[in-house]
Structure formats: structure tokens, C-alpha cells
mmCIF file of C-alpha atoms and ligand atoms in Angstrom:
data_model
loop_
_atom_site.group_PDB
_atom_site.id
_atom_site.type_symbol
_atom_site.label_atom_id
_atom_site.label_comp_id
_atom_site.label_asym_id
_atom_site.label_seq_id
_atom_site.Cartn_x
_atom_site.Cartn_y
_atom_site.Cartn_z
ATOM 1 C CA MET A 1 -30.216 -13.188 0.025
ATOM 2 C CA LYS A 2 -29.525 -16.473 1.355
ATOM 3 C CA LEU A 3 -26.535 -18.584 -0.391
ATOM 4 C CA SER A 4 -26.496 -21.720 -1.265
ATOM 5 C CA PRO A 5 -23.416 -23.977 0.292
ATOM 6 C CA PHE A 6 -22.232 -24.194 -3.438
ATOM 7 C CA TYR A 7 -22.272 -20.779 -4.100
ATOM 8 C CA LEU A 8 -20.418 -19.842 -1.147
ATOM 9 C CA VAL A 9 -17.733 -22.056 -2.042
ATOM 10 C CA THR A 10 -17.401 -20.279 -5.362
ATOM 11 C CA LEU A 11 -17.397 -17.050 -3.805
ATOM 12 C CA LEU A 12 -14.495 -17.836 -1.278
ATOM 13 C CA GLY A 13 -12.729 -19.730 -4.336
ATOM 14 C CA LEU A 14 -12.995 -16.415 -6.326
ATOM 15 C CA ALA A 15 -11.933 -14.196 -2.982
ATOM 16 C CA THR A 16 -8.662 -16.788 -2.541
ATOM 17 C CA ALA A 17 -8.020 -16.357 -6.524
ATOM 18 C CA ALA A 18 -8.183 -12.530 -6.499
ATOM 19 C CA GLN A 19 -5.396 -12.776 -4.186
ATOM 20 C CA GLU A 20 -3.139 -15.372 -6.105
ATOM 21 C CA ARG A 21 0.093 -13.718 -7.100
ATOM 22 C CA PHE A 22 0.110 -12.163 -10.378
ATOM 23 C CA SER A 23 2.713 -13.600 -12.770
ATOM 24 C CA TYR A 24 5.075 -12.045 -14.891
ATOM 25 C CA ASP A 25 6.157 -15.147 -16.843
ATOM 26 C CA GLY A 26 7.116 -14.011 -20.545
ATOM 27 C CA TYR A 27 7.578 -10.453 -19.625
ATOM 28 C CA LYS A 28 10.792 -8.535 -20.875
ATOM 29 C CA VAL A 29 12.014 -5.713 -19.984
ATOM 30 C CA TYR A 30 14.108 -3.582 -22.868
ATOM 31 C CA SER A 31 16.747 -1.207 -22.726
ATOM 32 C CA VAL A 32 16.620 1.297 -25.405
ATOM 33 C CA THR A 33 18.806 3.896 -26.304
ATOM 34 C CA ILE A 34 17.606 7.141 -27.607
ATOM 35 C CA ASN A 35 19.409 9.318 -30.121
ATOM 36 C CA SER A 36 16.955 12.333 -30.345
ATOM 37 C CA ILE A 37 14.410 14.151 -28.717
ATOM 38 C CA GLN A 38 11.902 12.744 -31.533
ATOM 39 C CA GLU A 39 12.882 9.162 -30.739
ATOM 40 C CA ALA A 40 11.826 9.617 -27.022
ATOM 41 C CA GLU A 41 8.431 11.156 -28.591
ATOM 42 C CA LEU A 42 8.167 8.132 -30.045
ATOM 43 C CA LEU A 43 8.404 5.604 -27.297
ATOM 44 C CA ASP A 44 5.750 8.417 -25.576
ATOM 45 C CA VAL A 45 2.950 7.210 -27.465
ATOM 46 C CA PHE A 46 3.376 2.953 -26.302
ATOM 47 C CA SER A 47 3.230 4.456 -22.841
ATOM 48 C CA TYR A 48 -0.634 5.340 -22.766
ATOM 49 C CA ASP A 49 -0.998 1.467 -23.234
ATOM 50 C CA GLN A 50 -0.957 -0.750 -20.266
ATOM 51 C CA ARG A 51 0.963 -3.521 -22.037
ATOM 52 C CA PHE A 52 3.878 -0.869 -22.001
ATOM 53 C CA ASP A 53 5.319 -0.238 -18.392
ATOM 54 C CA PHE A 54 8.006 2.542 -18.483
ATOM 55 C CA TRP A 55 10.213 2.034 -15.481
ATOM 56 C CA SER A 56 11.804 5.041 -16.951
ATOM 57 C CA LYS A 57 11.321 7.675 -18.977
ATOM 58 C CA HIS A 58 13.178 10.876 -20.151
ATOM 59 C CA ARG A 59 14.591 13.129 -22.901
ATOM 60 C CA ILE A 60 18.356 12.351 -21.983
ATOM 61 C CA VAL A 61 20.077 11.192 -25.494
ATOM 62 C CA GLY A 62 22.565 7.934 -24.776
ATOM 63 C CA LYS A 63 20.781 7.004 -21.486
ATOM 64 C CA PRO A 64 18.806 3.801 -21.167
ATOM 65 C CA ILE A 65 14.860 3.911 -21.292
ATOM 66 C CA ASP A 66 13.710 0.807 -19.278
ATOM 67 C CA VAL A 67 10.390 -0.662 -20.369
ATOM 68 C CA MET A 68 8.544 -3.567 -18.901
ATOM 69 C CA ILE A 69 6.561 -5.244 -21.543
ATOM 70 C CA SER A 70 4.151 -7.699 -21.764
ATOM 71 C CA PRO A 71 4.210 -10.845 -24.265
ATOM 72 C CA SER A 72 1.475 -9.274 -26.175
ATOM 73 C CA GLY A 73 2.857 -6.246 -26.909
ATOM 74 C CA GLN A 74 6.505 -7.574 -27.494
ATOM 75 C CA ASP A 75 6.625 -8.201 -31.485
ATOM 76 C CA GLU A 76 5.066 -4.378 -32.131
ATOM 77 C CA PHE A 77 7.608 -3.150 -29.954
ATOM 78 C CA GLU A 78 10.500 -4.843 -31.457
ATOM 79 C CA SER A 79 9.253 -4.185 -35.052
ATOM 80 C CA THR A 80 8.255 -0.179 -34.654
ATOM 81 C CA LEU A 81 12.152 0.282 -33.218
ATOM 82 C CA ASN A 82 13.462 -1.512 -35.814
ATOM 83 C CA TYR A 83 11.614 0.172 -38.689
ATOM 84 C CA HIS A 84 12.840 3.563 -36.854
ATOM 85 C CA ASN A 85 16.233 1.932 -36.279
ATOM 86 C CA ILE A 86 16.131 2.787 -32.637
ATOM 87 C CA LYS A 87 18.799 0.897 -30.669
ATOM 88 C CA PHE A 88 16.994 -1.553 -27.892
ATOM 89 C CA GLU A 89 18.516 -4.475 -25.897
ATOM 90 C CA VAL A 90 16.850 -7.010 -23.841
ATOM 91 C CA MET A 91 17.814 -6.127 -20.348
ATOM 92 C CA ILE A 92 15.819 -9.009 -18.685
ATOM 93 C CA ASN A 93 14.945 -12.055 -20.607
ATOM 94 C CA ASN A 94 11.989 -13.022 -17.932
ATOM 95 C CA PHE A 95 10.782 -10.676 -15.255
ATOM 96 C CA GLU A 96 8.925 -13.327 -13.497
ATOM 97 C CA GLU A 97 12.274 -15.327 -12.195
ATOM 98 C CA LYS A 98 13.571 -11.835 -10.560
ATOM 99 C CA VAL A 99 10.120 -11.313 -8.859
ATOM 100 C CA GLN A 100 10.008 -14.858 -7.977
ATOM 101 C CA ALA A 101 13.577 -15.072 -6.597
ATOM 102 C CA GLN A 102 12.190 -11.406 -4.552
ATOM 103 C CA TYR A 103 9.591 -13.423 -3.177
ATOM 104 C CA ASN A 104 11.477 -16.556 -1.988
ATOM 105 C CA ARG A 105 13.681 -14.010 0.199
ATOM 106 C CA LEU A 106 10.234 -12.337 1.449
ATOM 107 C CA LYS A 107 8.617 -15.709 2.460
ATOM 108 C CA SER A 108 11.759 -16.925 4.596
ATOM 109 C CA ARG A 109 12.573 -13.585 6.056
ATOM 110 C CA ALA A 110 11.845 -13.103 9.855
ATOM 111 C CA ARG A 111 9.565 -10.298 10.797
ATOM 112 C CA VAL A 112 11.281 -6.959 11.925
ATOM 113 C CA ASP A 113 10.597 -7.024 15.920
ATOM 114 C CA SER A 114 7.708 -4.273 16.694
ATOM 115 C CA GLY A 115 9.376 -1.043 16.851
ATOM 116 C CA ASP A 116 12.630 -1.903 15.348
ATOM 117 C CA VAL A 117 13.876 -0.929 12.410
ATOM 118 C CA SER A 118 15.538 -2.359 9.147
ATOM 119 C CA PHE A 119 18.248 -1.662 6.075
ATOM 120 C CA THR A 120 18.625 -4.863 4.894
ATOM 121 C CA GLU A 121 15.367 -5.601 4.459
ATOM 122 C CA TYR A 122 12.126 -3.947 2.818
ATOM 123 C CA MET A 123 9.593 -3.693 5.605
ATOM 124 C CA ARG A 124 5.945 -3.912 5.517
ATOM 125 C CA HIS A 125 3.624 -1.529 6.330
ATOM 126 C CA ASP A 126 2.622 -2.413 9.956
ATOM 127 C CA GLU A 127 6.087 -2.564 10.808
ATOM 128 C CA ILE A 128 7.071 0.809 9.549
ATOM 129 C CA ASN A 129 4.163 2.479 11.554
ATOM 130 C CA ALA A 130 5.103 0.109 14.682
ATOM 131 C CA TYR A 131 8.649 1.759 14.380
ATOM 132 C CA LEU A 132 7.631 5.469 13.933
ATOM 133 C CA ARG A 133 5.221 4.746 17.036
ATOM 134 C CA ARG A 134 8.318 3.480 18.695
ATOM 135 C CA LEU A 135 10.110 6.487 18.184
ATOM 136 C CA GLU A 136 7.225 8.635 19.236
ATOM 137 C CA ALA A 137 7.268 6.472 23.026
ATOM 138 C CA ASP A 138 11.131 6.750 23.487
ATOM 139 C CA TYR A 139 11.902 10.163 21.925
ATOM 140 C CA PRO A 140 8.700 11.905 23.562
ATOM 141 C CA ASN A 141 10.385 15.507 23.504
ATOM 142 C CA VAL A 142 11.410 15.257 19.672
ATOM 143 C CA VAL A 143 9.125 13.102 17.915
ATOM 144 C CA THR A 144 5.026 13.316 17.206
ATOM 145 C CA THR A 145 3.002 11.348 14.747
ATOM 146 C CA GLU A 146 -0.139 11.919 13.662
ATOM 147 C CA VAL A 147 -2.785 10.197 11.592
ATOM 148 C CA ILE A 148 -3.563 12.107 9.170
ATOM 149 C CA GLY A 149 -6.577 10.435 7.357
ATOM 150 C CA LYS A 150 -6.985 6.391 6.305
ATOM 151 C CA SER A 151 -5.993 5.063 3.089
ATOM 152 C CA PHE A 152 -9.091 4.016 0.531
ATOM 153 C CA GLU A 153 -8.336 0.077 2.493
ATOM 154 C CA GLY A 154 -8.695 1.559 5.979
ATOM 155 C CA ARG A 155 -4.861 1.723 6.276
ATOM 156 C CA ASP A 156 -3.328 4.668 9.041
ATOM 157 C CA LEU A 157 -1.516 7.488 7.096
ATOM 158 C CA LEU A 158 0.730 8.344 9.378
ATOM 159 C CA ILE A 159 2.869 11.075 9.194
ATOM 160 C CA ILE A 160 6.313 11.866 11.566
ATOM 161 C CA LYS A 161 7.447 15.089 12.977
ATOM 162 C CA ILE A 162 10.913 15.585 14.321
ATOM 163 C CA SER A 163 11.432 18.956 16.089
ATOM 164 C CA SER A 164 12.829 20.304 19.272
ATOM 165 C CA GLY A 165 9.863 22.393 20.005
ATOM 166 C CA GLY A 166 8.607 25.776 19.143
ATOM 167 C CA SER A 167 6.037 26.167 16.511
ATOM 168 C CA ASP A 168 6.084 27.316 12.884
ATOM 169 C CA LYS A 169 10.013 26.603 12.434
ATOM 170 C CA PRO A 170 11.096 26.542 8.524
ATOM 171 C CA THR A 171 10.416 22.567 7.784
ATOM 172 C CA ILE A 172 11.468 20.178 5.505
ATOM 173 C CA PHE A 173 8.612 18.011 4.066
ATOM 174 C CA ALA A 174 9.154 14.625 2.412
ATOM 175 C CA ASP A 175 6.391 11.831 0.888
ATOM 176 C CA ALA A 176 7.798 8.728 0.117
ATOM 177 C CA GLY A 177 5.747 5.499 -1.459
ATOM 178 C CA ILE A 178 3.247 7.460 -2.835
ATOM 179 C CA HIS A 179 4.063 4.900 -5.826
ATOM 180 C CA ALA A 180 3.257 1.705 -4.458
ATOM 181 C CA ARG A 181 6.428 -0.281 -6.392
ATOM 182 C CA GLU A 182 8.926 2.112 -5.150
ATOM 183 C CA TRP A 183 10.181 -0.064 -2.137
ATOM 184 C CA ILE A 184 13.316 2.171 -1.841
ATOM 185 C CA ALA A 185 11.811 5.236 -1.252
ATOM 186 C CA PRO A 186 9.889 4.446 2.632
ATOM 187 C CA SER A 187 13.384 2.917 3.272
ATOM 188 C CA THR A 188 14.917 6.210 2.394
ATOM 189 C CA ALA A 189 12.580 8.278 4.360
ATOM 190 C CA LEU A 190 13.232 5.627 7.436
ATOM 191 C CA TYR A 191 16.648 5.918 7.461
ATOM 192 C CA VAL A 192 16.633 9.552 7.405
ATOM 193 C CA ILE A 193 14.298 9.771 10.354
ATOM 194 C CA ASN A 194 16.578 7.042 12.157
ATOM 195 C CA GLN A 195 19.761 8.985 11.807
ATOM 196 C CA LEU A 196 17.806 12.626 12.971
ATOM 197 C CA VAL A 197 16.007 10.876 15.994
ATOM 198 C CA GLU A 198 18.233 7.640 17.065
ATOM 199 C CA VAL A 199 21.865 9.333 16.527
ATOM 200 C CA PRO A 200 22.799 11.851 19.092
ATOM 201 C CA GLU A 201 24.950 13.853 17.328
ATOM 202 C CA ASN A 202 22.796 14.724 14.609
ATOM 203 C CA SER A 203 20.247 16.812 17.140
ATOM 204 C CA TYR A 204 21.823 19.758 15.787
ATOM 205 C CA LEU A 205 20.005 19.135 12.464
ATOM 206 C CA TYR A 206 16.705 19.586 14.268
ATOM 207 C CA GLU A 207 17.500 22.647 16.436
ATOM 208 C CA ASN A 208 16.277 25.450 13.841
ATOM 209 C CA VAL A 209 14.776 23.128 11.035
ATOM 210 C CA ASP A 210 11.598 20.732 11.842
ATOM 211 C CA TRP A 211 11.412 17.561 9.568
ATOM 212 C CA VAL A 212 8.340 15.747 8.736
ATOM 213 C CA PHE A 213 7.541 12.548 6.755
ATOM 214 C CA ILE A 214 5.140 10.344 5.637
ATOM 215 C CA PRO A 215 7.100 7.250 4.687
ATOM 216 C CA VAL A 216 4.359 5.636 3.122
ATOM 217 C CA ALA A 217 1.303 7.761 1.700
ATOM 218 C CA ASN A 218 -0.382 5.202 -0.511
ATOM 219 C CA PRO A 219 -0.081 1.743 1.884
ATOM 220 C CA ASP A 220 -2.975 -0.021 0.199
ATOM 221 C CA GLY A 221 -0.758 -0.120 -3.060
ATOM 222 C CA TYR A 222 2.305 -0.935 -1.173
ATOM 223 C CA GLU A 223 1.304 -3.726 0.508
ATOM 224 C CA TYR A 224 -0.527 -5.069 -2.476
ATOM 225 C CA THR A 225 3.007 -5.441 -4.351
ATOM 226 C CA HIS A 226 4.318 -7.201 -1.469
ATOM 227 C CA ASP A 227 1.427 -9.502 -1.767
ATOM 228 C CA VAL A 228 0.076 -9.690 -5.205
ATOM 229 C CA GLU A 229 1.578 -7.513 -8.042
ATOM 230 C CA ARG A 230 4.763 -6.379 -7.511
ATOM 231 C CA MET A 231 4.990 -3.789 -10.256
ATOM 232 C CA TRP A 232 1.517 -1.888 -8.800
ATOM 233 C CA ARG A 233 2.278 1.465 -8.683
ATOM 234 C CA LYS A 234 -1.659 3.246 -7.727
ATOM 235 C CA THR A 235 -4.131 3.446 -4.932
ATOM 236 C CA ARG A 236 -6.412 0.734 -4.318
ATOM 237 C CA SER A 237 -9.691 2.476 -4.788
ATOM 238 C CA THR A 238 -12.371 0.686 -6.700
ATOM 239 C CA GLY A 239 -13.356 2.120 -10.133
ATOM 240 C CA THR A 240 -15.714 0.404 -12.815
ATOM 241 C CA ILE A 241 -13.394 -0.976 -14.376
ATOM 242 C CA CYS A 242 -9.667 -1.246 -13.303
ATOM 243 C CA PHE A 243 -8.361 -0.296 -9.449
ATOM 244 C CA GLY A 244 -6.783 2.938 -8.448
ATOM 245 C CA ALA A 245 -5.353 6.026 -9.573
ATOM 246 C CA ASP A 246 -1.832 7.478 -9.844
ATOM 247 C CA PRO A 247 -1.566 9.405 -7.232
ATOM 248 C CA ASN A 248 1.488 11.544 -8.646
ATOM 249 C CA ARG A 249 -1.031 12.477 -11.168
ATOM 250 C CA ASN A 250 -3.916 13.230 -8.719
ATOM 251 C CA PHE A 251 -2.799 16.376 -7.212
ATOM 252 C CA GLY A 252 -5.171 19.569 -7.585
ATOM 253 C CA TYR A 253 -2.665 22.218 -9.507
ATOM 254 C CA HIS A 254 -3.324 21.929 -13.918
ATOM 255 C CA TRP A 255 -4.645 18.594 -13.320
ATOM 256 C CA GLY A 256 -4.851 16.325 -16.037
ATOM 257 C CA ALA A 257 -3.056 18.746 -18.453
ATOM 258 C CA SER A 258 -0.544 16.777 -19.856
ATOM 259 C CA GLY A 259 1.345 13.061 -19.030
ATOM 260 C CA SER A 260 -1.527 11.392 -17.921
ATOM 261 C CA SER A 261 -4.342 9.276 -18.844
ATOM 262 C CA THR A 262 -7.906 9.210 -18.401
ATOM 263 C CA TRP A 263 -7.952 5.518 -18.965
ATOM 264 C CA GLN A 264 -9.168 3.743 -15.388
ATOM 265 C CA CYS A 265 -6.579 0.998 -16.464
ATOM 266 C CA SER A 266 -3.514 2.631 -17.323
ATOM 267 C CA ASP A 267 -0.725 3.375 -15.041
ATOM 268 C CA ILE A 268 -0.487 6.842 -15.257
ATOM 269 C CA TYR A 269 -4.633 7.556 -14.784
ATOM 270 C CA ALA A 270 -4.875 10.917 -13.168
ATOM 271 C CA GLY A 271 -8.216 9.546 -11.315
ATOM 272 C CA HIS A 272 -11.609 11.031 -12.192
ATOM 273 C CA ARG A 273 -11.343 14.329 -10.938
ATOM 274 C CA ALA A 274 -8.226 16.170 -8.694
ATOM 275 C CA PHE A 275 -8.073 15.019 -5.533
ATOM 276 C CA SER A 276 -10.125 12.119 -5.976
ATOM 277 C CA GLU A 277 -8.052 9.797 -3.857
ATOM 278 C CA VAL A 278 -8.565 9.499 -0.292
ATOM 279 C CA GLU A 279 -4.311 9.149 0.287
ATOM 280 C CA THR A 280 -3.884 12.850 -1.859
ATOM 281 C CA GLN A 281 -6.859 14.566 0.006
ATOM 282 C CA ALA A 282 -5.368 13.593 3.257
ATOM 283 C CA LEU A 283 -2.095 15.288 2.147
ATOM 284 C CA ARG A 284 -3.356 18.111 0.652
ATOM 285 C CA ASP A 285 -5.264 18.948 3.973
ATOM 286 C CA TYR A 286 -2.325 18.488 5.561
ATOM 287 C CA LEU A 287 0.042 20.611 3.635
ATOM 288 C CA SER A 288 -2.440 23.535 3.220
ATOM 289 C CA ALA A 289 -2.345 23.793 7.156
ATOM 290 C CA HIS A 290 1.307 23.836 7.212
ATOM 291 C CA SER A 291 2.820 25.023 3.972
ATOM 292 C CA HIS A 292 3.856 28.459 5.380
ATOM 293 C CA HIS A 293 6.600 27.156 7.119
ATOM 294 C CA ILE A 294 6.933 24.561 4.697
ATOM 295 C CA SER A 295 10.597 25.432 3.001
ATOM 296 C CA LEU A 296 11.630 22.661 0.852
ATOM 297 C CA TYR A 297 9.419 19.767 -0.270
ATOM 298 C CA VAL A 298 10.383 16.827 -1.601
ATOM 299 C CA ALA A 299 8.849 13.615 -3.113
ATOM 300 C CA ILE A 300 10.519 10.419 -2.908
ATOM 301 C CA HIS A 301 10.600 8.349 -6.029
ATOM 302 C CA SER A 302 12.697 5.664 -7.876
ATOM 303 C CA TYR A 303 14.418 5.527 -10.265
ATOM 304 C CA GLY A 304 17.265 6.962 -12.273
ATOM 305 C CA ASN A 305 19.339 9.247 -10.271
ATOM 306 C CA TRP A 306 17.210 12.679 -10.433
ATOM 307 C CA VAL A 307 16.531 15.696 -8.599
ATOM 308 C CA LEU A 308 13.783 17.400 -10.585
ATOM 309 C CA TYR A 309 12.157 20.733 -9.895
ATOM 310 C CA PRO A 310 8.849 22.130 -11.496
ATOM 311 C CA TRP A 311 7.215 22.756 -13.724
ATOM 312 C CA SER A 312 5.994 19.236 -14.544
ATOM 313 C CA TYR A 313 2.741 19.812 -16.158
ATOM 314 C CA ALA A 314 4.195 21.795 -18.992
ATOM 315 C CA ASP A 315 7.717 23.070 -20.277
ATOM 316 C CA LEU A 316 7.964 26.095 -18.046
ATOM 317 C CA LEU A 317 9.964 27.180 -15.324
ATOM 318 C CA PRO A 318 8.782 29.227 -12.201
ATOM 319 C CA ASP A 319 9.877 32.161 -11.044
ATOM 320 C CA ASN A 320 12.896 31.011 -8.713
ATOM 321 C CA ALA A 321 13.959 28.295 -11.426
ATOM 322 C CA ASP A 322 17.598 29.553 -10.572
ATOM 323 C CA GLU A 323 17.381 29.046 -7.360
ATOM 324 C CA LEU A 324 15.978 25.234 -7.387
ATOM 325 C CA GLN A 325 18.633 24.383 -9.489
ATOM 326 C CA THR A 326 21.505 25.957 -7.082
ATOM 327 C CA VAL A 327 19.675 24.398 -4.271
ATOM 328 C CA GLY A 328 19.139 20.834 -6.752
ATOM 329 C CA MET A 329 23.157 20.890 -7.224
ATOM 330 C CA LEU A 330 23.549 20.795 -3.309
ATOM 331 C CA TYR A 331 22.664 17.678 -3.199
ATOM 332 C CA ASN A 332 23.758 16.299 -6.185
ATOM 333 C CA ASP A 333 27.446 17.618 -4.916
ATOM 334 C CA ALA A 334 27.134 16.413 -1.685
ATOM 335 C CA VAL A 335 26.310 12.812 -3.011
ATOM 336 C CA ASN A 336 29.198 13.327 -5.963
ATOM 337 C CA GLU A 337 32.148 14.508 -3.153
ATOM 338 C CA TYR A 338 30.901 11.316 -0.397
ATOM 339 C CA ASN A 339 30.895 8.587 -3.111
ATOM 340 C CA GLY A 340 31.360 9.622 -6.476
ATOM 341 C CA ASN A 341 27.690 8.836 -7.908
ATOM 342 C CA SER A 342 25.998 11.913 -9.696
ATOM 343 C CA TYR A 343 22.481 13.046 -10.210
ATOM 344 C CA ILE A 344 21.067 14.594 -13.217
ATOM 345 C CA VAL A 345 19.426 18.213 -11.551
ATOM 346 C CA GLY A 346 17.112 20.181 -13.574
ATOM 347 C CA ASN A 347 13.815 20.912 -14.833
ATOM 348 C CA SER A 348 10.929 17.924 -14.877
ATOM 349 C CA ALA A 349 9.164 18.582 -17.796
ATOM 350 C CA ALA A 350 12.426 19.505 -20.013
ATOM 351 C CA LEU A 351 14.434 16.374 -18.750
ATOM 352 C CA LEU A 352 11.560 13.783 -18.112
ATOM 353 C CA GLY A 353 8.107 14.766 -20.320
ATOM 354 C CA THR A 354 5.281 16.561 -19.446
ATOM 355 C CA THR A 355 3.398 15.213 -16.057
ATOM 356 C CA ALA A 356 0.985 16.678 -14.559
ATOM 357 C CA GLY A 357 -0.987 16.399 -11.172
ATOM 358 C CA CYS A 358 2.246 16.182 -9.452
ATOM 359 C CA SER A 359 2.863 16.488 -5.620
ATOM 360 C CA ASP A 360 5.442 18.859 -6.059
ATOM 361 C CA ASP A 361 4.028 21.172 -8.788
ATOM 362 C CA TYR A 362 1.425 21.329 -6.102
ATOM 363 C CA ALA A 363 3.871 22.063 -3.734
ATOM 364 C CA ARG A 364 5.134 24.842 -5.449
ATOM 365 C CA GLY A 365 1.917 26.336 -7.378
ATOM 366 C CA GLY A 366 -0.756 25.394 -5.121
ATOM 367 C CA LEU A 367 1.101 26.135 -1.827
ATOM 368 C CA ASP A 368 3.766 28.192 -2.798
ATOM 369 C CA ILE A 369 6.511 26.483 -1.346
ATOM 370 C CA LYS A 370 9.459 27.710 -2.742
ATOM 371 C CA LEU A 371 11.687 24.938 -3.269
ATOM 372 C CA SER A 372 10.278 21.688 -4.319
ATOM 373 C CA TYR A 373 11.773 18.600 -5.651
ATOM 374 C CA THR A 374 10.716 15.259 -6.647
ATOM 375 C CA LEU A 375 14.540 12.765 -5.834
ATOM 376 C CA GLU A 376 14.510 9.687 -8.424
ATOM 377 C CA LEU A 377 16.912 7.521 -6.324
ATOM 378 C CA PRO A 378 18.926 4.886 -8.163
ATOM 379 C CA GLY A 379 17.523 1.958 -9.353
ATOM 380 C CA GLY A 380 18.063 -1.852 -9.140
ATOM 381 C CA SER A 381 19.755 -2.100 -12.442
ATOM 382 C CA THR A 382 19.522 -5.871 -14.081
ATOM 383 C CA ASP A 383 17.762 -7.140 -10.570
ATOM 384 C CA GLY A 384 14.506 -5.076 -11.981
ATOM 385 C CA PHE A 385 13.004 -2.053 -10.735
ATOM 386 C CA ASP A 386 13.971 -1.543 -7.229
ATOM 387 C CA PRO A 387 17.446 -2.350 -5.600
ATOM 388 C CA PRO A 388 18.057 -5.991 -4.302
ATOM 389 C CA GLU A 389 17.486 -5.775 -0.204
ATOM 390 C CA SER A 390 21.561 -5.911 -0.150
ATOM 391 C CA ASP A 391 21.769 -2.845 -1.685
ATOM 392 C CA ILE A 392 19.453 -0.948 0.530
ATOM 393 C CA LEU A 393 21.922 0.590 3.053
ATOM 394 C CA TRP A 394 24.573 2.082 0.531
ATOM 395 C CA ILE A 395 21.603 3.886 -0.975
ATOM 396 C CA VAL A 396 19.843 5.268 1.817
ATOM 397 C CA GLU A 397 23.508 6.039 3.302
ATOM 398 C CA GLU A 398 23.978 8.131 0.046
ATOM 399 C CA ALA A 399 20.346 9.896 0.238
ATOM 400 C CA TRP A 400 21.151 10.975 4.150
ATOM 401 C CA VAL A 401 24.168 12.841 2.456
ATOM 402 C CA GLY A 402 22.188 14.749 -0.007
ATOM 403 C CA PHE A 403 19.518 15.658 2.879
ATOM 404 C CA LYS A 404 21.977 17.072 5.205
ATOM 405 C CA ALA A 405 23.242 19.243 2.536
ATOM 406 C CA TRP A 406 19.731 20.297 1.886
ATOM 407 C CA HIS A 407 19.104 20.941 5.825
ATOM 408 C CA GLY A 408 22.248 23.226 5.770
ATOM 409 C CA TYR A 409 20.654 25.507 2.786
ATOM 410 C CA VAL A 410 17.302 25.811 4.602
ATOM 411 C CA GLU A 411 18.788 26.414 8.100
ATOM 412 C CA SER A 412 20.998 29.065 6.581
ATOM 413 C CA SER A 413 18.513 30.508 4.395
ATOM 414 C CA SER A 414 16.238 30.976 6.938
ATOM 415 C CA ALA A 415 18.765 32.516 9.464
ATOM 416 C CA ASN A 416 19.457 35.360 6.935
ATOM 417 C CA SER A 417 15.882 35.875 6.556
ATOM 418 C CA SER A 418 15.264 36.518 9.927
ATOM 419 C CA LYS A 419 17.869 39.044 10.057
HETATM 420 ZN ZN1 ZN B 1 7.353 7.424 -8.772
#
């Protein structure tokens, strides 16, 4: 079909308009303090409505729950909370101002030189992959990268492995950036990679243990949050009404059982079937081939200072819950000793409410990886969801201390079991 020039101009106009930045004008962020589990469950009802974006969600009395609400939902939310006598305050009055400030900083920043890394900027996906590939070129005896698949929009899903050689060594595996908007997660993976590979005195950390990372598990979503919609969380696959599924509700272990949505436009849409997304398929295929030597799996997310372990899909504990708790506490104790910060360590469903289709459940239940965690890093406080760029460094340094504690456990337990 031939298109008239008028039609072409209109189409081009639409294509441009579609990429215009999403405005959060009038969006407020509320901080709600719950006094009972019942109050938390009452808030849960809102989480299935896309006007209510829960930045944090949990069951801890006295700890704030943060929720961003579009202008059309604010009266309903406030009157419901007032009716039930639930305390709340407005943490951010107009989220657009925060987003605008961040985009202005992003616009004015220089690109990271090809192959370099930065912990004072949130890097773009191509900058991150250039760094991983530069490490492979510079440290060929230690670093291997592998494209394990393509994202829906065709970006490389790049994995990096750090190893002193040999095969089937106990491995620590981390996924990061599976939720697009959690920018601090890829930065954290990059810092651990950076410290392992580029600081010679850390080489003992990959002597007996291999490390594998996918720093940006959802690159389409990650790029979309930089260009268009800051708080996008899902993949960017096309649906019939809305884009994307929540990749961390899309894994095939008790998929869809709880805490996810069948509504395409929801931020916690589970997908039309388990592993409907090419990004989770690629992870599944890689992990299935390597799970027999993965000792510890960690899904890096933000935010809220949590170290969580399965099950997520139901309020039940795996048979090695005691070990999961003990090893989770190693992370907290190491960080606490380092800078005084602390994490709440415990079962995911009990602490946050049930969420099915997460990678931690799939690792523990689908692949029988004994140690499986979701790490929720610190958030941005009154600056919004993610910390400002000036806070990246202390957060990733803190995480590095926790990861080293986990390495110590993996190394010594594998040495004991081979005796
Ligand atoms: Zn997340």
C-alpha cells in the first residue's frame, strides 16, 4: 500500500510523539505507616490498580510503605486511609519535579568512555556491555562474556563469568536490572564485577568460586526508563492492550499462584504464560544448563534493605530455611559491621506478602539451588525511587562487603562438603 505524504507525516508525528517523555505531573508519593497486618492487606487491594504504584510493600508494623499515586487515585486513597484511621504523609508532592531534575542531569552528562565504568553515573545499556567486553579483552584468563539471547527489541542479553579456570566450580550467580526502573541494581552488579576483576588483591575471591552476572536482565525496559518513562518496571514485549510483563512474575515455578496480575496493563502482570518473555526464557535456558554447580543465586533489586529467601509464592518455608536465614544474616552482619546499616533478613512471603513467578523461587524450587535470595538495596528516600547519582558509590561499596561475606560461606561450605 502506498501512503500519501500527509499520511506519512502523520505517522512520523505519532512515532515521535510516542517517544515523548511521560510526565508525572501531579503524581504524589505517599508514605504510609501501618499498625497491623490487616492494614497492609487493605493496602494490597490498591496494588492491582495501575493508578497505584507501590514502591515498597511489606508486612512490618511501623516501617513505611511508599506508594506513588496518579492524580485520579489520590482522593480515593486518602479517604480510604482516613476512614480506616491509617496514618500517612505525602513524601513527594509532585514527582515530576524529581524526574525532571534527574533527566536534566542525565542530559548534561558526558557519555562514559567506551570500555570504562562509572559509579557516579547510571550507565546506559550499551556503555555497560562495552565495559563487560573490555574486561574480557583485557583479562582473557579470568573473564568470559556470553550473549545468552536477545531482548524483545533485539538487545544483547550479556552474561559475564569471572573464573580462575576449571569447570563446574561452586558458583555465585546474580541477576540485576530485571525490573527496569531499579537503576541501582545494575550499578551494584558492575561494582562487584569491577572489584573482582580490576583489583588484583581480590583475585583470591575467584580462586575456588566462580561468579556469573547478568547486570541488565531487562535491557529494553532499562533503556525505556532512561528515554521515556522513568518508573517503567516491565519488559517491552507487545501485548494486545499494553506493553510488557513483569519478568519477576514470569518465572515458571508456581507461576501465577499469588501476588501477580492477569491484567496486561498491571505493573505486576505475570505474562500470558510462564516464561512468555524472551528475557526470562534466556535466563531459564542458561540456568538450567548450569544449575548443578550454582551454590548461591541472588536477584538484585531495590529498594528497602531486605535480604529475602523463598518461598515467595506462598507463606511456606523450604526445607533448608535455617541455613537460608543464617547465610542471609551473614550479609546483614558484614554490612552492619562495615557502616552500621542493617537489613531485614527473612522469608519473602512472610515479610512482603506473596508474589509468585519470581526468579528466587525458580532458582530454589525449579532448579534446586540451595541458597537463593532476593536482595533489596537501599532506596532514594525523599529523592524518589532510586538514589541520586551521588549516592551510588556508598551503596555499591556496602553491597560489595555483603557479597564478600557470601563468598566466604560458599567457599568454606564447598571445601567442607568435598572433604
Ligand atoms: Zn524489583
